[in-house]
CSV table of C-alpha atoms in Angstrom, one decimal:
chain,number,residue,atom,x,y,z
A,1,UNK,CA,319.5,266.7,93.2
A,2,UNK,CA,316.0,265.9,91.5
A,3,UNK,CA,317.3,262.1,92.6
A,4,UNK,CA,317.7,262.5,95.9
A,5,UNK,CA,314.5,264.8,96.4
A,6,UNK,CA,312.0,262.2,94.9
A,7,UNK,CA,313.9,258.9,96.3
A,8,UNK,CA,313.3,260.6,99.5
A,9,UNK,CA,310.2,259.1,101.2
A,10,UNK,CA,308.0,262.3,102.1
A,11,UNK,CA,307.3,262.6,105.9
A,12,UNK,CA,303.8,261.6,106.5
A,13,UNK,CA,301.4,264.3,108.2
A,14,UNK,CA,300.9,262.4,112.2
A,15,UNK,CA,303.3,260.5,111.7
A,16,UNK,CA,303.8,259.7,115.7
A,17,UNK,CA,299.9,258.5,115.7
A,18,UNK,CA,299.6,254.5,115.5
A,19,UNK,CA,297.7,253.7,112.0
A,20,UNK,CA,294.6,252.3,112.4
A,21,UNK,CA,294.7,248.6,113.3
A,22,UNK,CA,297.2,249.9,116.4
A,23,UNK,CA,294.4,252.8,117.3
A,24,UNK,CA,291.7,249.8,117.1
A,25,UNK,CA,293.8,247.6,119.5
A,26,UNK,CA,294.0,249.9,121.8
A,27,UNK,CA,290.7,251.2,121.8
A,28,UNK,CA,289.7,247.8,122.2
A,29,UNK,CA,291.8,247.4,125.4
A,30,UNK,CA,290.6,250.7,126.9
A,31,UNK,CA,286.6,249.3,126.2
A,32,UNK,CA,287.4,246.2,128.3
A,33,UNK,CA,289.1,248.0,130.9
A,34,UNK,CA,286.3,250.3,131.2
A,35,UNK,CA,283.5,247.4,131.2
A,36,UNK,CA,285.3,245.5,134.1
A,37,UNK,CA,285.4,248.3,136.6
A,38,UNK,CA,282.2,249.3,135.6
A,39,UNK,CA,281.1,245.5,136.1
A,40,UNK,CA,283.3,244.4,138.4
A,41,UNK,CA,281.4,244.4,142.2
A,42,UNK,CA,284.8,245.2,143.6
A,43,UNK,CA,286.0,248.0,141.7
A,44,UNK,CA,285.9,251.3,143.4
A,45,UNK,CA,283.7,252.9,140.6
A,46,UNK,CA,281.3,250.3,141.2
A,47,UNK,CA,281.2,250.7,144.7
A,48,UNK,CA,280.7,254.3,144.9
A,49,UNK,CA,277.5,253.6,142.3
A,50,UNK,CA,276.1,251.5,144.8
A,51,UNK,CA,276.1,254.1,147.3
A,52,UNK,CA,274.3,256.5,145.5
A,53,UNK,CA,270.5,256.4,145.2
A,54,UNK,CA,269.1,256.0,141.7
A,55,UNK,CA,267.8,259.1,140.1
A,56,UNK,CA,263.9,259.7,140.0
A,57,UNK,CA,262.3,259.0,137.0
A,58,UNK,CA,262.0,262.7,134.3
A,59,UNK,CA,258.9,264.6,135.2
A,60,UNK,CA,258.4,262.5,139.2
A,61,UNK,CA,258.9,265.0,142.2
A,62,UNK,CA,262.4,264.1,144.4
A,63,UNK,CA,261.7,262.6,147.4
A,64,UNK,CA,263.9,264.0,150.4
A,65,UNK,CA,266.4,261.4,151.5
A,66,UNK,CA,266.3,260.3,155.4
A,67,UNK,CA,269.0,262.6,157.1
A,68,UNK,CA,269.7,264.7,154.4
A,69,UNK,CA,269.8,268.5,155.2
A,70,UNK,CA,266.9,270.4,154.2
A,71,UNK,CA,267.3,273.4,152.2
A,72,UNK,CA,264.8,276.1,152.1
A,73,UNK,CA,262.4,276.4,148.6
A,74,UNK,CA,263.8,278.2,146.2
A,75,UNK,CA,262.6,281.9,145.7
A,76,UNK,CA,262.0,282.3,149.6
A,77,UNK,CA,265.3,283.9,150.3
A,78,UNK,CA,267.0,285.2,147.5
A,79,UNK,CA,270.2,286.9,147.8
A,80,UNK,CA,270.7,290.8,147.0
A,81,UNK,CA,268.1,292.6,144.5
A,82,UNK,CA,267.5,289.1,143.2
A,83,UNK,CA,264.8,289.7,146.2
A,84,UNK,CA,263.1,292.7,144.8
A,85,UNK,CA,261.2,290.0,142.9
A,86,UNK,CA,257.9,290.0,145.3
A,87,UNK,CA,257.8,293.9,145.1
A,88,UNK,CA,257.3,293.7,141.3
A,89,UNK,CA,254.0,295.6,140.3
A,90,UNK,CA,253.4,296.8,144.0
A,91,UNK,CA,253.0,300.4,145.2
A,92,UNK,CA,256.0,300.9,146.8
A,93,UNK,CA,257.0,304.0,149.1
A,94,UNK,CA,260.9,304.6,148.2
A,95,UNK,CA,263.0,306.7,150.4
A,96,UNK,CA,265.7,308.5,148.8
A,97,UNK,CA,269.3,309.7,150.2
A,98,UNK,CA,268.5,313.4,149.6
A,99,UNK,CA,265.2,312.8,152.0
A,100,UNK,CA,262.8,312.6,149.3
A,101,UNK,CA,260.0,310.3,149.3
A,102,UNK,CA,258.5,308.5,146.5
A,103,UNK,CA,255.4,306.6,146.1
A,104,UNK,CA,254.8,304.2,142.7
A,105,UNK,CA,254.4,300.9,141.5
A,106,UNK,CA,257.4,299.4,140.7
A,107,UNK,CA,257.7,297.8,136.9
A,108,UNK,CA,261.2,297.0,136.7
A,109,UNK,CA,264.4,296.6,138.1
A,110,UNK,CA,268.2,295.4,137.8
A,111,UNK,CA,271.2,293.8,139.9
A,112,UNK,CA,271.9,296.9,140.9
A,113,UNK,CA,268.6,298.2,142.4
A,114,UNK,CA,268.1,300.0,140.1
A,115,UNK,CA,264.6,300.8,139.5
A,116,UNK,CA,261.3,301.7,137.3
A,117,UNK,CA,258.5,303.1,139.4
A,118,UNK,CA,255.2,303.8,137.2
A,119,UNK,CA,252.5,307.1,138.3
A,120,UNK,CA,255.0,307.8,140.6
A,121,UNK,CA,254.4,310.9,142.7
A,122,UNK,CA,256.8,312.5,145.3
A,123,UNK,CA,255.1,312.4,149.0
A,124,UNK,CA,255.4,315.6,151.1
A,125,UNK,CA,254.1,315.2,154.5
A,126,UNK,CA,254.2,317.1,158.0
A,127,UNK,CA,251.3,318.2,160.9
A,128,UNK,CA,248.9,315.6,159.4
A,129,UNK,CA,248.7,317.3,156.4
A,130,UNK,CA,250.3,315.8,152.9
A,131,UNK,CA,250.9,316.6,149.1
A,132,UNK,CA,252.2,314.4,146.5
A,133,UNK,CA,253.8,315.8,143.4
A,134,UNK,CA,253.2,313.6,140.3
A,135,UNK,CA,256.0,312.9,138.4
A,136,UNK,CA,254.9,309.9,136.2
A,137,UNK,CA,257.4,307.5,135.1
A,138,UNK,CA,260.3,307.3,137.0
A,139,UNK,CA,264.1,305.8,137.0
A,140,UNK,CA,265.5,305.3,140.6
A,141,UNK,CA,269.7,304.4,140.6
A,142,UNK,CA,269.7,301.8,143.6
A,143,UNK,CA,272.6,303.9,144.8
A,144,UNK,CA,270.5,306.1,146.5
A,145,UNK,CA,267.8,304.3,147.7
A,146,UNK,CA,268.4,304.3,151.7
A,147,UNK,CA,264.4,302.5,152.2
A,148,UNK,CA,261.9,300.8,150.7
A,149,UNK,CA,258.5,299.4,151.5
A,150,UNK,CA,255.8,297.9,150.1
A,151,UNK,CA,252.1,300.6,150.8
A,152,UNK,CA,249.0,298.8,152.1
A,153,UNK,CA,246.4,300.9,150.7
A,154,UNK,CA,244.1,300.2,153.6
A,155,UNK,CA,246.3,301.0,155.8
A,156,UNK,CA,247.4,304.1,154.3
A,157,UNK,CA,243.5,305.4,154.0
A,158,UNK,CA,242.9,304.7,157.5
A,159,UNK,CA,246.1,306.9,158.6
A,160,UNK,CA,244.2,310.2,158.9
A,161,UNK,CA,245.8,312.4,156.2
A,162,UNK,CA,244.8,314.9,154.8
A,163,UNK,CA,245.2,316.3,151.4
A,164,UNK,CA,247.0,319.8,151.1
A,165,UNK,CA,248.7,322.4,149.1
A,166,UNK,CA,252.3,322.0,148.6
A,167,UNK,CA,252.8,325.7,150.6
A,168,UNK,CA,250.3,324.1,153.7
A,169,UNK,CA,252.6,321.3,153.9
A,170,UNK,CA,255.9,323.0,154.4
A,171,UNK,CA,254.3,326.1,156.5
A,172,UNK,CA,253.2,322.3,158.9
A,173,UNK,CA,256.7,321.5,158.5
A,174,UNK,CA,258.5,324.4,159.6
A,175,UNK,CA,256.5,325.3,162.6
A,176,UNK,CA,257.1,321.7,163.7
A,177,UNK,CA,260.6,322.6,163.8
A,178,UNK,CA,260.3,324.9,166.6
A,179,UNK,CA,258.6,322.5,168.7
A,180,UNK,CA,261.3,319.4,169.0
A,181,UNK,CA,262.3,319.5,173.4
A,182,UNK,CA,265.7,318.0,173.2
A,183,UNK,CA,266.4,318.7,176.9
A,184,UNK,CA,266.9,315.4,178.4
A,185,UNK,CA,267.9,316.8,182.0
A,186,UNK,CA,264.1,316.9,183.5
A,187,UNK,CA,263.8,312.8,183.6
């Protein structure tokens, strides 16, 4: 038994790979293949090089090719909360889904809308009168943010309100209630 086991030849590891002057041959074949279509005017490789313009040289701005479509630069409309990039470090008024307002800067934010608003303070306001409520740093889930604007701070001192109690601001608030005319019959 010893016999037959070492007359045997012992099967080679790749042994369906050509050896190495085969795997030269043929890479050689494949290189010349490659350098005539690459070379050769006619050859549909070449052709479709030829169409194409030569890219600008590293570092040089791309010119705009005559009758190409012009695309917008990017950052000027991004998609989803990818636009919440301008409000970054802004004052920012935030309305809520349960009615509440919020006024801060905004610091932070994620692809959900979710937000970090910095000296925030929650805005009461009703009969010209308003309070805001400081809450200080505050996390806002972008679920429930129904609005969102940035504050001009000119704009907002020039408005006319006044600074109140919390009490004076809700007292406005529900006497303004009684006053709404919904009666839409005397036109």
């Amino acid at each position: 038994r010893e016999e037959k086991r070492r007359g045997a030849p012992a099967p080679r590891l790749g042994a369906g790979r050509p050896s190495p002057p085969e795997r030269t041959a043929a890479a050689a074949r494949h290189e010349q293949t490659a350098a005539r279509l690459l070379h050769d005017p006619a050859s549909p490789r070449r052709q479709h090089m030829a169409q194409q313009p030569p890219p600008p040289p590293l570092g040089a701005a791309a010119t705009p090719q005559p009758g190409a479509p012009q695309t917008p630069p990017v950052g000027l409309s991004l998609p989803g909360a990818a636009s919440l990039v301008e409000q970054l470090d802004k004052r920012l008024l935030v309305v809520l889904r349960d009615g509440r307002h919020l006024v801060g800067v905004m610091r932070s934010f994620d692809q959900f809308s979710n937000m970090v608003l910095e000296d925030t303070h929650e805005r009461h306001v009703s009969g010209g009168l308003k309070h805001e409520l400081p809450l200080g740093l505050y996390i806002v889930r972008g679920d429930n943010v129904v609005l969102l604007g940035e504050i001009d701070a000119e704009k907002e001192a020039a408005s006319g309100l006044q600074d109140a109690d919390l009490e004076d601001v809700r007292e406005a608030a529900l006497s303004e209630k009684g006053t709404v005319d919904w009666d839409f019959e005397d036109r």
